[in-house]
Coordinates of C-alpha atoms in Angstrom, one line a residue:
M1 CA -105.4 -65.5 7.7
M2 CA -105.0 -63.9 11.1
K3 CA -103.7 -60.3 11.4
V4 CA -101.2 -61.3 14.2
S5 CA -98.7 -58.6 13.4
V6 CA -101.4 -55.9 13.8
W7 CA -102.2 -57.1 17.2
I8 CA -98.5 -57.1 18.2
I9 CA -98.1 -53.6 17.0
L10 CA -101.1 -52.4 18.9
A11 CA -100.0 -54.2 22.0
L12 CA -96.5 -52.5 21.9
A13 CA -98.1 -49.1 21.4
L14 CA -100.2 -49.5 24.5
V15 CA -97.4 -50.4 26.8
D16 CA -96.4 -46.7 27.4
L17 CA -99.9 -45.8 28.4
A18 CA -100.0 -47.9 31.5
I19 CA -100.5 -46.2 34.8
V20 CA -100.7 -49.1 37.3
V21 CA -97.7 -51.4 37.3
N22 CA -97.9 -55.1 38.1
G23 CA -94.2 -56.0 38.0
D24 CA -93.9 -56.7 34.2
D25 CA -93.9 -53.7 31.8
S26 CA -95.8 -55.8 29.3
E27 CA -98.6 -56.4 31.8
K28 CA -99.2 -52.9 33.1
T29 CA -102.8 -52.1 33.8
V30 CA -104.5 -49.0 32.7
V31 CA -107.6 -48.1 34.8
K32 CA -110.5 -45.7 34.3
T33 CA -114.0 -45.3 35.6
V34 CA -117.0 -45.4 33.2
N35 CA -120.4 -44.6 34.6
G36 CA -119.2 -45.4 38.0
K37 CA -117.7 -48.7 37.0
K38 CA -114.0 -49.6 37.0
V39 CA -112.7 -50.9 33.7
C40 CA -109.2 -51.7 32.6
K41 CA -106.8 -52.6 29.8
R42 CA -104.0 -54.9 30.7
G43 CA -101.0 -55.5 28.5
W44 CA -101.2 -57.1 25.1
E45 CA -103.5 -59.9 26.4
C46 CA -106.4 -57.6 27.4
L47 CA -106.4 -54.7 24.9
D48 CA -110.1 -53.7 25.2
W49 CA -111.6 -51.7 28.1
S50 CA -113.3 -54.3 30.3
E51 CA -114.0 -55.0 33.9
Y52 CA -112.4 -58.4 33.3
C53 CA -109.1 -56.8 32.3
C54 CA -108.7 -55.5 35.9
N55 CA -108.0 -59.1 36.9
E56 CA -104.9 -61.2 36.2
T57 CA -104.5 -62.3 32.7
I58 CA -104.0 -66.0 31.8
S59 CA -100.3 -65.8 31.4
D60 CA -100.0 -64.6 35.0
F61 CA -101.2 -67.9 36.4
F62 CA -100.6 -70.3 33.5
Q63 CA -97.0 -70.7 32.4
P64 CA -95.5 -72.6 29.4
Y65 CA -94.3 -75.4 31.7
Q66 CA -97.9 -76.0 32.8
F67 CA -99.0 -76.2 29.2
E68 CA -96.3 -78.8 28.7
N69 CA -97.3 -80.7 31.7
L70 CA -101.0 -80.9 30.7
F71 CA -100.2 -82.0 27.1
S72 CA -96.9 -83.8 27.7
K73 CA -97.4 -86.4 24.9
R74 CA -98.7 -84.2 22.1
N75 CA -95.4 -84.2 20.2
T76 CA -94.4 -87.8 20.6
P77 CA -93.9 -89.7 17.2
V78 CA -97.2 -91.5 17.4
A79 CA -99.2 -88.3 17.9
K80 CA -101.1 -87.1 14.8
A81 CA -100.5 -83.4 15.1
V82 CA -96.8 -83.3 16.0
G83 CA -95.5 -79.7 16.1
F84 CA -98.9 -78.1 15.6
W85 CA -100.1 -77.1 19.1
D86 CA -98.1 -74.8 21.3
Y87 CA -98.4 -72.5 24.3
Q88 CA -97.8 -69.3 22.4
S89 CA -100.6 -70.0 19.9
F90 CA -103.0 -70.7 22.8
I91 CA -102.2 -67.5 24.6
L92 CA -102.5 -65.4 21.4
A93 CA -105.9 -67.0 20.8
T94 CA -107.1 -66.0 24.2
T95 CA -106.4 -62.3 23.6
S96 CA -109.6 -62.2 21.5
F97 CA -111.7 -63.4 24.5
Q98 CA -110.0 -62.4 27.8
H99 CA -111.7 -59.0 27.8
L100 CA -115.0 -60.9 27.5
G101 CA -114.3 -62.8 30.6
F102 CA -112.6 -66.0 29.3
C103 CA -110.6 -67.1 32.3
T104 CA -110.6 -63.6 33.6
T105 CA -113.9 -63.8 35.5
G106 CA -113.9 -63.8 39.3
G107 CA -110.8 -64.4 41.5
K108 CA -107.7 -66.3 40.6
T109 CA -109.2 -69.7 41.8
M110 CA -112.2 -69.3 39.5
Q111 CA -110.0 -68.2 36.6
M112 CA -107.8 -71.2 37.0
K113 CA -110.8 -73.5 37.4
E114 CA -112.3 -72.2 34.1
L115 CA -109.0 -72.7 32.3
A116 CA -108.8 -76.3 33.7
A117 CA -112.4 -77.0 32.6
F118 CA -111.9 -75.6 29.1
L119 CA -108.7 -77.4 28.6
A120 CA -110.3 -80.6 29.9
H121 CA -112.7 -80.4 27.0
V122 CA -109.8 -79.8 24.6
G123 CA -107.7 -82.6 26.0
C124 CA -110.5 -85.1 26.0
K125 CA -111.7 -84.3 22.5
T126 CA -108.2 -84.4 21.0
S127 CA -106.7 -87.3 23.0
C128 CA -105.2 -90.5 21.5
G129 CA -104.6 -91.9 25.0
Y130 CA -105.7 -95.3 26.1
G131 CA -105.6 -97.4 29.3
V132 CA -101.9 -98.4 29.2
A133 CA -100.6 -95.5 27.2
T134 CA -97.2 -94.2 28.4
G135 CA -97.7 -91.5 30.9
G136 CA -101.3 -92.6 31.4
P137 CA -104.4 -92.0 29.2
L138 CA -104.9 -88.5 30.4
A139 CA -101.5 -87.2 29.2
W140 CA -102.3 -87.5 25.5
G141 CA -104.4 -84.4 24.8
L142 CA -103.8 -82.3 21.7
C143 CA -102.8 -85.5 19.8
Y144 CA -105.1 -84.6 16.9
N145 CA -106.0 -81.4 15.1
R146 CA -108.5 -83.1 12.8
E147 CA -110.8 -86.0 12.4
M148 CA -108.7 -88.8 10.9
S149 CA -111.3 -90.9 9.2
P150 CA -114.4 -88.8 8.3
S151 CA -117.5 -90.8 7.7
Q152 CA -119.1 -88.0 5.6
S153 CA -118.5 -84.5 4.3
Y154 CA -120.9 -83.0 7.0
C155 CA -122.8 -80.8 4.5
D156 CA -126.3 -80.0 5.6
D157 CA -128.5 -78.5 2.9
F158 CA -130.9 -77.2 5.5
Y159 CA -128.6 -74.2 5.7
K160 CA -128.1 -73.7 2.0
Y161 CA -129.4 -70.1 2.1
T162 CA -127.3 -69.0 5.1
Y163 CA -124.2 -71.3 5.1
P164 CA -124.2 -73.1 1.7
C165 CA -121.6 -75.8 1.3
T166 CA -118.7 -74.9 -0.9
P167 CA -118.0 -77.4 -3.7
G168 CA -115.1 -79.5 -2.7
A169 CA -115.0 -78.4 0.9
E170 CA -115.1 -80.9 3.7
Y171 CA -116.7 -79.9 7.0
Y172 CA -115.3 -82.8 9.1
G173 CA -114.1 -82.2 12.7
R174 CA -111.2 -79.9 13.1
G175 CA -109.7 -77.9 16.0
A176 CA -109.2 -78.0 19.7
I177 CA -112.9 -78.6 20.4
P178 CA -113.7 -79.9 17.0
I179 CA -116.1 -78.1 14.7
F180 CA -118.3 -80.1 12.4
W181 CA -120.8 -79.2 9.7
N182 CA -121.0 -76.2 7.3
Y183 CA -123.3 -74.2 9.6
N184 CA -120.8 -74.3 12.5
Y185 CA -117.9 -73.4 10.2
G186 CA -120.0 -70.6 8.9
A187 CA -121.0 -69.2 12.3
A188 CA -117.4 -69.5 13.6
G189 CA -116.0 -67.8 10.5
D190 CA -118.5 -64.9 11.0
A191 CA -117.4 -64.5 14.6
L192 CA -113.7 -64.8 14.0
K193 CA -113.7 -62.9 10.7
E194 CA -112.2 -65.8 8.8
D195 CA -113.6 -67.4 5.6
L196 CA -114.1 -70.8 7.2
L197 CA -117.1 -71.7 5.1
N198 CA -115.1 -71.6 1.9
H199 CA -111.8 -72.6 3.7
P200 CA -112.6 -75.0 6.6
E201 CA -109.0 -76.3 6.2
Y202 CA -107.7 -73.1 7.8
I203 CA -108.5 -74.6 11.2
E204 CA -106.0 -77.4 10.8
Q205 CA -103.4 -75.1 9.3
N206 CA -103.2 -72.5 12.1
A207 CA -103.0 -73.4 15.8
T208 CA -104.1 -70.0 17.0
L209 CA -107.2 -70.1 14.8
A210 CA -107.9 -73.6 16.0
F211 CA -107.7 -72.5 19.6
Q212 CA -109.8 -69.4 18.8
A213 CA -112.6 -71.5 17.3
A214 CA -112.6 -73.7 20.4
I215 CA -112.8 -70.7 22.8
W216 CA -115.5 -69.2 20.6
K217 CA -117.5 -72.4 21.0
W218 CA -117.0 -72.3 24.8
M219 CA -118.1 -68.6 25.0
T220 CA -121.0 -68.8 22.6
S221 CA -124.6 -70.0 23.2
V222 CA -125.9 -72.7 20.9
K223 CA -129.3 -70.9 21.1
K224 CA -130.1 -67.4 22.3
S225 CA -132.3 -68.8 25.0
Q226 CA -129.5 -71.0 26.4
P227 CA -126.3 -70.2 28.3
S228 CA -122.8 -70.7 27.0
A229 CA -120.5 -73.1 28.6
H230 CA -118.6 -70.1 30.0
E231 CA -121.7 -68.6 31.5
I232 CA -122.6 -72.0 33.1
F233 CA -119.2 -72.5 34.6
V234 CA -118.6 -69.0 36.1
G235 CA -122.0 -68.8 37.6
K236 CA -123.7 -66.3 35.3
W237 CA -126.4 -68.8 34.4
K238 CA -129.4 -69.1 36.7
P239 CA -131.4 -72.3 36.0
T240 CA -135.0 -71.9 35.2
K241 CA -137.8 -74.1 36.6
N242 CA -137.6 -76.3 33.5
D243 CA -133.8 -76.6 34.0
T244 CA -134.3 -77.7 37.5
L245 CA -136.9 -80.3 36.5
A246 CA -134.4 -81.5 33.9
K247 CA -131.8 -81.8 36.7
R248 CA -129.6 -79.3 35.0
V249 CA -127.5 -77.5 37.6
P250 CA -124.5 -75.1 37.2
G251 CA -121.1 -76.7 37.1
F252 CA -118.8 -78.7 34.9
G253 CA -121.5 -81.3 34.2
A254 CA -123.7 -78.7 32.5
T255 CA -120.8 -77.6 30.3
M256 CA -120.7 -81.1 28.8
N257 CA -124.5 -80.9 28.4
V258 CA -124.6 -77.7 26.5
L259 CA -121.7 -78.7 24.2
Y260 CA -122.5 -82.3 23.5
G261 CA -126.0 -83.0 24.8
E262 CA -127.1 -86.6 24.8
Q263 CA -123.9 -87.8 23.3
V264 CA -122.5 -87.6 26.8
C265 CA -125.3 -86.6 29.2
G266 CA -128.5 -88.2 30.5
Q267 CA -127.3 -91.7 30.0
G268 CA -126.1 -92.5 33.5
D269 CA -122.5 -93.1 34.6
I270 CA -121.0 -93.8 31.2
D271 CA -117.4 -93.8 30.1
A272 CA -117.8 -90.9 27.6
M273 CA -118.9 -88.6 30.4
N274 CA -116.4 -89.9 33.0
N275 CA -113.6 -89.3 30.6
F276 CA -114.3 -85.6 30.5
I277 CA -114.5 -85.5 34.3
S278 CA -111.2 -87.4 34.7
H279 CA -109.4 -84.9 32.4
Y280 CA -110.8 -82.0 34.4
Q281 CA -109.7 -83.5 37.8
Y282 CA -106.3 -84.4 36.3
Y283 CA -105.8 -80.8 35.0
L284 CA -106.9 -79.4 38.4
D285 CA -104.2 -81.5 40.0
L286 CA -101.5 -80.4 37.5
M287 CA -102.4 -76.7 38.0
G288 CA -102.1 -76.9 41.7
L289 CA -105.8 -76.8 42.6
N290 CA -107.6 -79.3 44.8
R291 CA -110.1 -81.6 43.2
E292 CA -112.5 -80.4 45.9
D293 CA -112.5 -77.1 44.2
A294 CA -114.5 -78.7 41.4
G295 CA -117.5 -78.9 43.7
P296 CA -119.8 -81.8 44.7
H297 CA -120.5 -84.7 42.4
E298 CA -123.8 -83.4 41.2
Y299 CA -122.0 -80.4 39.7
L300 CA -119.3 -82.5 38.1
T301 CA -121.7 -84.9 36.4
C302 CA -124.5 -84.7 33.8
A303 CA -125.5 -88.4 34.2
E304 CA -129.1 -87.6 35.0
Q305 CA -129.4 -84.3 33.1
A306 CA -131.8 -84.0 30.2
A307 CA -130.1 -82.6 27.1
F308 CA -130.3 -78.8 26.5
N309 CA -130.5 -79.7 22.8
P310 CA -131.9 -83.1 22.1
A311 CA -130.6 -84.5 18.8
T312 CA -134.1 -84.7 17.3
S313 CA -135.0 -81.1 18.0
S314 CA -132.9 -79.3 15.4
P315 CA -130.0 -79.8 13.1
S316 CA -128.0 -77.3 15.1
A317 CA -127.9 -79.8 18.0
S318 CA -125.1 -81.6 16.2
S319 CA -121.5 -81.1 17.3

């Protein structure tokens, strides 16, 4: 399982090296110039030299009370993952990705918007809310940490030479943005250095790992020729002519497209798509941002976008 103690020891060792103070000794920033470019380390959240570590870290603008506000019903008796998800596990998970730009790209408004967008996907995919649920249907994110009634084992023999299914293992949906299928567990395990192919159950046993897998999915391209959801959202993706013809434009809508394709996108104004958008706008509100910050409707929606990965094109187009 995760080497959490090692990270904590390294974080404490770096505290005394800080040279630029930002109020909290645990969040001191160390700055240097490499090839004319400013790079930083910043506290235990941003331990690797990176231009992104020169910005605020997530805990600077996202506090435990905000996590509680966004996911206020996750520990109610009817929730299916009571006691599993918590703020500390989320922040610890982000330390593997903040130096890569996860919610540390751009100014504070962009950082907060990306966090709201990512958590909107999390909240929507793990919600057990419904129309008349107490607190409203958007307050029930992180209700689940696993698929409750799997219809299959999600073993695809197409990948038997790269990510063969382990006898007895079940690759049903688990996590904050659920992972399905042996090849996705295998790829996530390779990236996170965890044996998820043989032990997919680790995802539902460790909240930090579950959040890490979701962030990995947000930060990673499905195919090398395509952008990640992160690149789309922070403006690092420049649509090609084919993207423009397919009506794919940068924004929250295209993050739905690259993650879920035609399950959500290209079908007009459907509930499945609007539910993600509603979560995003709700989280923007709770984080103190204006809904206008989300951009015009064409950036919010993917109603008319052709899928990046049509379901018939490749097995890897699956969730």
